[in-house]
mmCIF file with all atom_site columns, C-alpha atoms in Angstrom:
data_model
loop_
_atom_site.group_PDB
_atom_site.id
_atom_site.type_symbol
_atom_site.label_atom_id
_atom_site.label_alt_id
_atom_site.label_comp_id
_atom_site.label_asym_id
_atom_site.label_entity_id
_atom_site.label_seq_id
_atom_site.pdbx_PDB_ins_code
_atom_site.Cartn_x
_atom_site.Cartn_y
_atom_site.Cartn_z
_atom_site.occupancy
_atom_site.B_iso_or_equiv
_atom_site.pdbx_formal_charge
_atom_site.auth_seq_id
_atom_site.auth_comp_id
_atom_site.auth_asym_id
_atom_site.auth_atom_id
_atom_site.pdbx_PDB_model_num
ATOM 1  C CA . UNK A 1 1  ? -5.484 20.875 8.447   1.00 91.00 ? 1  UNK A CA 1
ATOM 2  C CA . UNK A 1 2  ? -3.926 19.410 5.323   1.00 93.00 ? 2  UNK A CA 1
ATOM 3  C CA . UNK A 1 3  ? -6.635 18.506 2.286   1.00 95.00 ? 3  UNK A CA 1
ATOM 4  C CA . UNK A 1 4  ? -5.073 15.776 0.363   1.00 95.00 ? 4  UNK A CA 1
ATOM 5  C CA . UNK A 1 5  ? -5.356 15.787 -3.287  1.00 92.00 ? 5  UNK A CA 1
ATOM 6  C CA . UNK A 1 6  ? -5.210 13.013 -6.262  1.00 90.00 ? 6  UNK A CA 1
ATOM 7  C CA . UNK A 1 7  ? -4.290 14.798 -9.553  1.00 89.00 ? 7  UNK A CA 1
ATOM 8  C CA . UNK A 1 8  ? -6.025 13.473 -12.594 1.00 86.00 ? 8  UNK A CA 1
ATOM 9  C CA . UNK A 1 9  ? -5.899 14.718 -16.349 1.00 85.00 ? 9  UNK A CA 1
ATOM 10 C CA . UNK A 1 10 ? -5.206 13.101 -19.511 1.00 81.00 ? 10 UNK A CA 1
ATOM 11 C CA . UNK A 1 11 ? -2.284 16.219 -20.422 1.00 85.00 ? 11 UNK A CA 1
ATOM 12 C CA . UNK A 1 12 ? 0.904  15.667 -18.545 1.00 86.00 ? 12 UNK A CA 1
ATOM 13 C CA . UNK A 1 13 ? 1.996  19.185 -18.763 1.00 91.00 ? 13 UNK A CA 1
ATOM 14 C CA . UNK A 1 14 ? -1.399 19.770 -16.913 1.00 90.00 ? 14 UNK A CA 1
ATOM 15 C CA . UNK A 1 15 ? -0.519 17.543 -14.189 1.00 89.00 ? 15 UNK A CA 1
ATOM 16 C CA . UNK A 1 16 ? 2.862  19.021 -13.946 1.00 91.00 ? 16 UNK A CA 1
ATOM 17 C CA . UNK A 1 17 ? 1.347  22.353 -13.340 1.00 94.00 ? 17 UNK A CA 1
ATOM 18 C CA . UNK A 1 18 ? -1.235 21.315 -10.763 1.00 93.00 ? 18 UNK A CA 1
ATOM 19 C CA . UNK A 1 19 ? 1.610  19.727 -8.782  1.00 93.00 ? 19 UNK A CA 1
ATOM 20 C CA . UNK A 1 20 ? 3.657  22.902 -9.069  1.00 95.00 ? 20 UNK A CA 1
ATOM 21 C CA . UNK A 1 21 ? 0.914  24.795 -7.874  1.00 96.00 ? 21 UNK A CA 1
ATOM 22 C CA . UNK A 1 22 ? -0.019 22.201 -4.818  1.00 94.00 ? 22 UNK A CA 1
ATOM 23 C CA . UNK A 1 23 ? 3.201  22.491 -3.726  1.00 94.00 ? 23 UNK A CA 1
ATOM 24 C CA . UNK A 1 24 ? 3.401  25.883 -3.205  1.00 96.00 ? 24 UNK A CA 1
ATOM 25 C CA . UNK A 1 25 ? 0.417  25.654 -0.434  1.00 95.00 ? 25 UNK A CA 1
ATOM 26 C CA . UNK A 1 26 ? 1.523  23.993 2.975   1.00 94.00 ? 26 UNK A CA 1
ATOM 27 C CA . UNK A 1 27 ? -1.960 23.008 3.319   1.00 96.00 ? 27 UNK A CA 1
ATOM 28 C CA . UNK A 1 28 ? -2.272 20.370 0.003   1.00 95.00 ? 28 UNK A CA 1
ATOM 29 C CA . UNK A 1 29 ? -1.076 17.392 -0.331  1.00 94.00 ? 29 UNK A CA 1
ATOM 30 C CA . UNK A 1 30 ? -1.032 15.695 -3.228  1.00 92.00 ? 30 UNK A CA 1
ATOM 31 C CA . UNK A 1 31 ? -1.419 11.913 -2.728  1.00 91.00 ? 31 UNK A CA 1
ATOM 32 C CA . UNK A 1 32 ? -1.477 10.163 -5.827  1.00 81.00 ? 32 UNK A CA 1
ATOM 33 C CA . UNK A 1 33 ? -1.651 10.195 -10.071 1.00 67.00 ? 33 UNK A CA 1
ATOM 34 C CA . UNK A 1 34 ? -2.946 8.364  -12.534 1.00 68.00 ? 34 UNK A CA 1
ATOM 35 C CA . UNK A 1 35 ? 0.377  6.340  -14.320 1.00 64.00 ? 35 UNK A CA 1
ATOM 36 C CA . UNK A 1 36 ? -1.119 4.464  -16.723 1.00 58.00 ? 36 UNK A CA 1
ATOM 37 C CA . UNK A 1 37 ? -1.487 5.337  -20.494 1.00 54.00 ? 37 UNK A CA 1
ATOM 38 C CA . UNK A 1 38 ? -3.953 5.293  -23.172 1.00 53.00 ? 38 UNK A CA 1
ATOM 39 C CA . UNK A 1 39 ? -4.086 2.854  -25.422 1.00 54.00 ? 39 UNK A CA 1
ATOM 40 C CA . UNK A 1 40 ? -5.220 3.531  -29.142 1.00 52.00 ? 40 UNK A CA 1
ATOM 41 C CA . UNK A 1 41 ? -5.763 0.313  -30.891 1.00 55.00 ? 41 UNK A CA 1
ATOM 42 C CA . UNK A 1 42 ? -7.722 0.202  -34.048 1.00 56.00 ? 42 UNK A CA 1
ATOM 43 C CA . UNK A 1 43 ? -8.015 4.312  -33.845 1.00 56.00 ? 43 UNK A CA 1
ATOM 44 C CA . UNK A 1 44 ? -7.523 5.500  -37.131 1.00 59.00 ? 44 UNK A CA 1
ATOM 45 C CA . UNK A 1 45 ? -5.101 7.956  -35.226 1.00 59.00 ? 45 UNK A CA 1
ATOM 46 C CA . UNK A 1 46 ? -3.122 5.678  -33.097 1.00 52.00 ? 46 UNK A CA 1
#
């Protein structure tokens, strides 16, 4: 039985990890990721 997975998490390089580690198990799939990006308008830090 495969479980099918949907990474989400605002750090990339967490992402990237997750998928390395889904694709070492047969079982998980991962189906989908967020692609869109944050937007920081009027944020004193963006």
């Amino acid at each position: 039985m495969t479980v099918r997975v949907l990474l989400v998490d605002d750090q990339q390089l967490v992402r990237a990890g997750l998928r390395m580690l889904c694709d070492t198990d047969a079982t998980l799939e991962v189906v989908g990721r967020p692609v869109t990006e944050t937007r920081r308008s009027g944020s004193p830090t963006g």
